[in-house]
PDB file of C-alpha atoms in Angstrom:
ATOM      1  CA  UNK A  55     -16.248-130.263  10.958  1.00 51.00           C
ATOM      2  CA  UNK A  56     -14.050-131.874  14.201  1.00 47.00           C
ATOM      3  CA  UNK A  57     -11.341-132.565  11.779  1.00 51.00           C
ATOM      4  CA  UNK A  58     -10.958-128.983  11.066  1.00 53.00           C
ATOM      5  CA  UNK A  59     -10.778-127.399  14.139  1.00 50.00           C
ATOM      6  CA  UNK A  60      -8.222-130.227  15.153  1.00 48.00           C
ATOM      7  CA  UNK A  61      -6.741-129.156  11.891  1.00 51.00           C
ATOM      8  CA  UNK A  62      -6.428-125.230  13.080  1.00 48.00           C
ATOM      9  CA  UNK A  63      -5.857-125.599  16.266  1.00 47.00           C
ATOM     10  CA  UNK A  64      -3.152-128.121  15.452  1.00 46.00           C
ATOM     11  CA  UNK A  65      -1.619-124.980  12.777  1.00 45.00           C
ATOM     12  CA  UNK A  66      -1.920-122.609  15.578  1.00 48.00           C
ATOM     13  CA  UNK A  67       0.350-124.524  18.063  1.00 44.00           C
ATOM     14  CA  UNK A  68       2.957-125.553  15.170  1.00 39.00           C
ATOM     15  CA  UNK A  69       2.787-121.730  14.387  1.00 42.00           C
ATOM     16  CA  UNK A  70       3.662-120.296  17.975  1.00 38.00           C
ATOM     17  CA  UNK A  71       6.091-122.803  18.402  1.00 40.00           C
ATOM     18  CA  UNK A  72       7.943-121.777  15.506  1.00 37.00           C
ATOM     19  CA  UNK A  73       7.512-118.631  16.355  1.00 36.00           C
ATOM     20  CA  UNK A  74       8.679-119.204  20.079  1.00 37.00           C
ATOM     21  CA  UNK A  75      11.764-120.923  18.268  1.00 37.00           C
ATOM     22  CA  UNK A  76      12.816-117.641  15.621  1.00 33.00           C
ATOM     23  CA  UNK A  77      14.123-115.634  18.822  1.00 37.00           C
ATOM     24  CA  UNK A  78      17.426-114.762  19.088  1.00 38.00           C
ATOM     25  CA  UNK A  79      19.319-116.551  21.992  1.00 40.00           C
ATOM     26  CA  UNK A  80      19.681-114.299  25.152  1.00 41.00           C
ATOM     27  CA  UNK A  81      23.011-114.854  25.009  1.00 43.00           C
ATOM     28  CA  UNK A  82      25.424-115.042  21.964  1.00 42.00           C
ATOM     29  CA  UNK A  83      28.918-114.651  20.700  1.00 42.00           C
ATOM     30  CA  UNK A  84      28.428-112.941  17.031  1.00 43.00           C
ATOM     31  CA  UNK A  85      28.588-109.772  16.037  1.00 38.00           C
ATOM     32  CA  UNK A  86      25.049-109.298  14.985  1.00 39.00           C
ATOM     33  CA  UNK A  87      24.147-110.446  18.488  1.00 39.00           C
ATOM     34  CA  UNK A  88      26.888-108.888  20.853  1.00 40.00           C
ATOM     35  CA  UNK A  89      27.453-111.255  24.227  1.00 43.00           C
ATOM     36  CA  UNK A  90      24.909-110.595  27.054  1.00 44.00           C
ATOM     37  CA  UNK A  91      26.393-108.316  29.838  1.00 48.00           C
ATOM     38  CA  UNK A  92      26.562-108.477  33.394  1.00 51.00           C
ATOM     39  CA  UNK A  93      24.877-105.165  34.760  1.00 38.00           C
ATOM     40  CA  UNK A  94      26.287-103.718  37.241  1.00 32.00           C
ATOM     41  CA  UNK A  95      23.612-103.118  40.510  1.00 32.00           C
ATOM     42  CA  UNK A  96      24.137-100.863  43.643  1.00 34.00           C
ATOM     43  CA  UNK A  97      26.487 -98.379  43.935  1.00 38.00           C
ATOM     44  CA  UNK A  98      30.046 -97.567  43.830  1.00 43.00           C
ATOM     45  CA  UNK A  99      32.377 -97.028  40.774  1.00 48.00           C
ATOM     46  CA  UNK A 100      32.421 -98.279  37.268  1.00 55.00           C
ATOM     47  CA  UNK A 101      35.766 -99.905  35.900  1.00 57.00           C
ATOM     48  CA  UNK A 102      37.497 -98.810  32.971  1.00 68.00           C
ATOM     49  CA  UNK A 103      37.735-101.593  30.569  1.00 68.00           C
ATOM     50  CA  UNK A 104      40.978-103.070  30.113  1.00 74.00           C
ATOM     51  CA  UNK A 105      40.706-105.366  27.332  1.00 75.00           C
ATOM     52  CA  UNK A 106      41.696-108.303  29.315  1.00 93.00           C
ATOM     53  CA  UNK A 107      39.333-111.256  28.804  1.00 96.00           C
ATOM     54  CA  UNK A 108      39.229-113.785  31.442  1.00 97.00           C
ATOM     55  CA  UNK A 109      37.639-117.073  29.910  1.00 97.00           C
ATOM     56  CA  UNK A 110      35.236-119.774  31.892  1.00 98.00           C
ATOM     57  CA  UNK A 111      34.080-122.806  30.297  1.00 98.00           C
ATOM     58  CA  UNK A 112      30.673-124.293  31.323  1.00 98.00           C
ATOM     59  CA  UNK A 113      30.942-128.280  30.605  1.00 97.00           C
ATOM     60  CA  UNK A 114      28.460-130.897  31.458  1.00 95.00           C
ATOM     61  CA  UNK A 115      30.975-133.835  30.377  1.00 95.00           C
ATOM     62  CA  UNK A 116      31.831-137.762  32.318  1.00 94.00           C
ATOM     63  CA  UNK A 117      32.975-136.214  35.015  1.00 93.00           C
ATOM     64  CA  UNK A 118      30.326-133.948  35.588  1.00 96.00           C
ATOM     65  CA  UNK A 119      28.905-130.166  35.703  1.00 97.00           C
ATOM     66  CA  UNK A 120      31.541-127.479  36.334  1.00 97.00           C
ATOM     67  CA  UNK A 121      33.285-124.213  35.263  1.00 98.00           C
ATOM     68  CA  UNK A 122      36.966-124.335  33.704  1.00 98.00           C
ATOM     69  CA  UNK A 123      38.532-123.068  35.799  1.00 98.00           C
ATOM     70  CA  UNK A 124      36.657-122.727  38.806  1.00 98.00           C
ATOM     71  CA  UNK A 125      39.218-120.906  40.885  1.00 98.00           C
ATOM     72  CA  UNK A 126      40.344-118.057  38.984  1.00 98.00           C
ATOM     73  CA  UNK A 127      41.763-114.313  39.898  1.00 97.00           C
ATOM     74  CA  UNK A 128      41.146-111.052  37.432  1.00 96.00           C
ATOM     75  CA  UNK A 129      41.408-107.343  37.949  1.00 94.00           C
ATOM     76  CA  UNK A 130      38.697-104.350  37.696  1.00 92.00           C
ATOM     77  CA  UNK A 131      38.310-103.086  34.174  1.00 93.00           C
ATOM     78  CA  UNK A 132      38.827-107.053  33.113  1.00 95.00           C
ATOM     79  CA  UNK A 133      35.820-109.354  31.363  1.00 96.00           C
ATOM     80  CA  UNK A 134      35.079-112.576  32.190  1.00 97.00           C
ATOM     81  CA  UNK A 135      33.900-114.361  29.669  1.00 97.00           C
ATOM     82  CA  UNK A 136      32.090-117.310  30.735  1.00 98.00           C
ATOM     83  CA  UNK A 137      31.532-119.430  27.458  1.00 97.00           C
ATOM     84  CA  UNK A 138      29.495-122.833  27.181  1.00 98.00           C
ATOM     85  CA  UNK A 139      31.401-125.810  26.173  1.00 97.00           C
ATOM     86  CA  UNK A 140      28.622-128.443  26.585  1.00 94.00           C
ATOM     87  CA  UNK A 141      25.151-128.644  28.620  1.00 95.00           C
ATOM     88  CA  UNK A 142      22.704-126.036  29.750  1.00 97.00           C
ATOM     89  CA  UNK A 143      23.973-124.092  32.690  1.00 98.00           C
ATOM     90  CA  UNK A 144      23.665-120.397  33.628  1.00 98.00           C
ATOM     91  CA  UNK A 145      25.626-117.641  36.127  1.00 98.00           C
ATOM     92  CA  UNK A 146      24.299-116.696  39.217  1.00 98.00           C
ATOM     93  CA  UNK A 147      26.663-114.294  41.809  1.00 98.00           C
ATOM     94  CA  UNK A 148      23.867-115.097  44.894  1.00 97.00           C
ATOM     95  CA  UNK A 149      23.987-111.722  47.095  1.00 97.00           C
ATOM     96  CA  UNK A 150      23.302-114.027  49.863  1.00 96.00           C
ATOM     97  CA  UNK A 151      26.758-115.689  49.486  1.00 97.00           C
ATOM     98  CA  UNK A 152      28.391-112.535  48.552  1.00 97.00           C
ATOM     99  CA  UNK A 153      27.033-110.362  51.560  1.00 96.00           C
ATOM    100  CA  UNK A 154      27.747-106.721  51.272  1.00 95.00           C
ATOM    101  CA  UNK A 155      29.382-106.844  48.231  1.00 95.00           C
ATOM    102  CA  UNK A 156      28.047-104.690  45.262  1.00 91.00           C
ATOM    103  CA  UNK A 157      27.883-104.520  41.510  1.00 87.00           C
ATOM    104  CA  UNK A 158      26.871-107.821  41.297  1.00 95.00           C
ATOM    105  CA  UNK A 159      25.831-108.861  37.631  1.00 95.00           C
ATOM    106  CA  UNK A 160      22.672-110.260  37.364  1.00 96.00           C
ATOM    107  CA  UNK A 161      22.293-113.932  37.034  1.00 97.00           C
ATOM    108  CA  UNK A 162      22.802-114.886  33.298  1.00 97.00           C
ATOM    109  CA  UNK A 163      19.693-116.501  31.737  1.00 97.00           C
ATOM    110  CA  UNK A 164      20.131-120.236  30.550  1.00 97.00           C
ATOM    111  CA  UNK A 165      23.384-120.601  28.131  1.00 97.00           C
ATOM    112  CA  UNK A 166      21.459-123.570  25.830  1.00 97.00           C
ATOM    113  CA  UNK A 167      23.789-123.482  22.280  1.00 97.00           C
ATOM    114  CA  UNK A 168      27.727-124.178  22.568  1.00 97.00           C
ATOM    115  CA  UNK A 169      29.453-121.136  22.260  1.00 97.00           C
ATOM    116  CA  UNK A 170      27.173-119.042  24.040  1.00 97.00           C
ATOM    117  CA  UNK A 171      28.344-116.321  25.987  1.00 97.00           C
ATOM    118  CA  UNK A 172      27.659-114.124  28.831  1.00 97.00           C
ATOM    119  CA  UNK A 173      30.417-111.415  29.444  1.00 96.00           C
ATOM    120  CA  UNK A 174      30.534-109.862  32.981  1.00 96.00           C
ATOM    121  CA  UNK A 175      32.332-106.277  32.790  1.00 95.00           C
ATOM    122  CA  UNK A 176      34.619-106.707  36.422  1.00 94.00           C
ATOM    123  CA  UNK A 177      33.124-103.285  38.015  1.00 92.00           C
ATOM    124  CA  UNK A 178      32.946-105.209  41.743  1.00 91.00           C
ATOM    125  CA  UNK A 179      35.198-103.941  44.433  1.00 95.00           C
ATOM    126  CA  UNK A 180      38.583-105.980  45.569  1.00 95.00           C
ATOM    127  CA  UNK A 181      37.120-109.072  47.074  1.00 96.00           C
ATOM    128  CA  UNK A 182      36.467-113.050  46.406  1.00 97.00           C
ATOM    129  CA  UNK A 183      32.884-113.800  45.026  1.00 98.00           C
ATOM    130  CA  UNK A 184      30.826-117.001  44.579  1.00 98.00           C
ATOM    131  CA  UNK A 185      28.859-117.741  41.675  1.00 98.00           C
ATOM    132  CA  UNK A 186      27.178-121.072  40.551  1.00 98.00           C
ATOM    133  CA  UNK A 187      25.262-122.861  38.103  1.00 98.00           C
ATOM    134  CA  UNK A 188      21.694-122.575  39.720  1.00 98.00           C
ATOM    135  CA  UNK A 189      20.156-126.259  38.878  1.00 96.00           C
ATOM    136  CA  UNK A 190      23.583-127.939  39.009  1.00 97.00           C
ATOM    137  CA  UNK A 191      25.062-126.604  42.272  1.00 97.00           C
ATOM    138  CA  UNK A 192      24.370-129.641  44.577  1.00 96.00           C
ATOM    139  CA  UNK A 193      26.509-131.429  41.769  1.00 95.00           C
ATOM    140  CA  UNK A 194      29.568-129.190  42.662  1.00 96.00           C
ATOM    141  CA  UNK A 195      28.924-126.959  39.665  1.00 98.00           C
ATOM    142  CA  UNK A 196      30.559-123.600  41.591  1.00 98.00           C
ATOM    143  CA  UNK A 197      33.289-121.307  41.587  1.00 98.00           C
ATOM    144  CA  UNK A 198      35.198-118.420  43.197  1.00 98.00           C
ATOM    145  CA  UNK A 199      36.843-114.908  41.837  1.00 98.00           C
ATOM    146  CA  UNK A 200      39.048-113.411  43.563  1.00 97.00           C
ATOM    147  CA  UNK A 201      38.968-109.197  42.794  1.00 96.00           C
ATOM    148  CA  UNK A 202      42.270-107.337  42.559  1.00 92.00           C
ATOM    149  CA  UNK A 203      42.851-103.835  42.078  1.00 84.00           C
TER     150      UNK A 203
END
């Protein structure tokens, strides 16, 4: 009688797991399951998409965590496309480091496969933002934008 309930309860947990692990990533790069986006919070204006994508890798490699490039300038309308090359790392534009600035995207869940994406539509005002990796940011994993017109 023990053995079976051991038995079912031991089904039951292989059964939500595999359920837990049928879900779509948040955040993928094929057409079935479009990119995540960036939504845009607060006010002020929406770009109009220019069809310029601006590509950030997210590596976890020998010499450490970090975006490719790290540094990087784009234009409203423009995407960046911040991909994952290896690790598990994520997108986070902190309002606290970017005070008064609006439209910032919200932070990108956890980018787990390679390839991942998380697209973030360029609808902020002319300005330099921060972002970071959240759990690798004492390790140097941060960047800047810098916002032309």
């Amino acid at each position: 009688m023990l053995n079976r309930k051991y038995r079912a309860l031991a089904l039951m947990a292989v059964g939500i797991g595999a359920a837990a692990c049928t879900g779509k990533p948040a955040a993928s790069n094929d057409a079935a399951n479009p990119p995540a986006t960036g939504a845009a919070t607060g006010g002020g204006s929406v770009a109009k998409p220019t069809g310029k994508i601006v590509t950030v890798e997210l590596i976890t490699d020998a010499v450490g965590n970090y975006y490719k490039p790290a540094e990087f300038e784009v234009h409203r309308g423009d995407i960046i496309r911040f991909t994952l090359s290896v690790g598990v790392h994520n997108v986070h534009f902190l309002p606290d480091s970017n005070p008064g600035k609006l439209n910032l995207p919200p932070v990108s869940e956890f980018l787990q496969l390679p390839g991942q994406t998380y697209d973030v539509p360029v609808n902020f005002e002319p300005g330099t933002y921060y972002f970071q990796c959240d759990p690798h940011v004492l390790l140097g994993m941060k960047g800047h934008v810098k916002v032309e017109r």
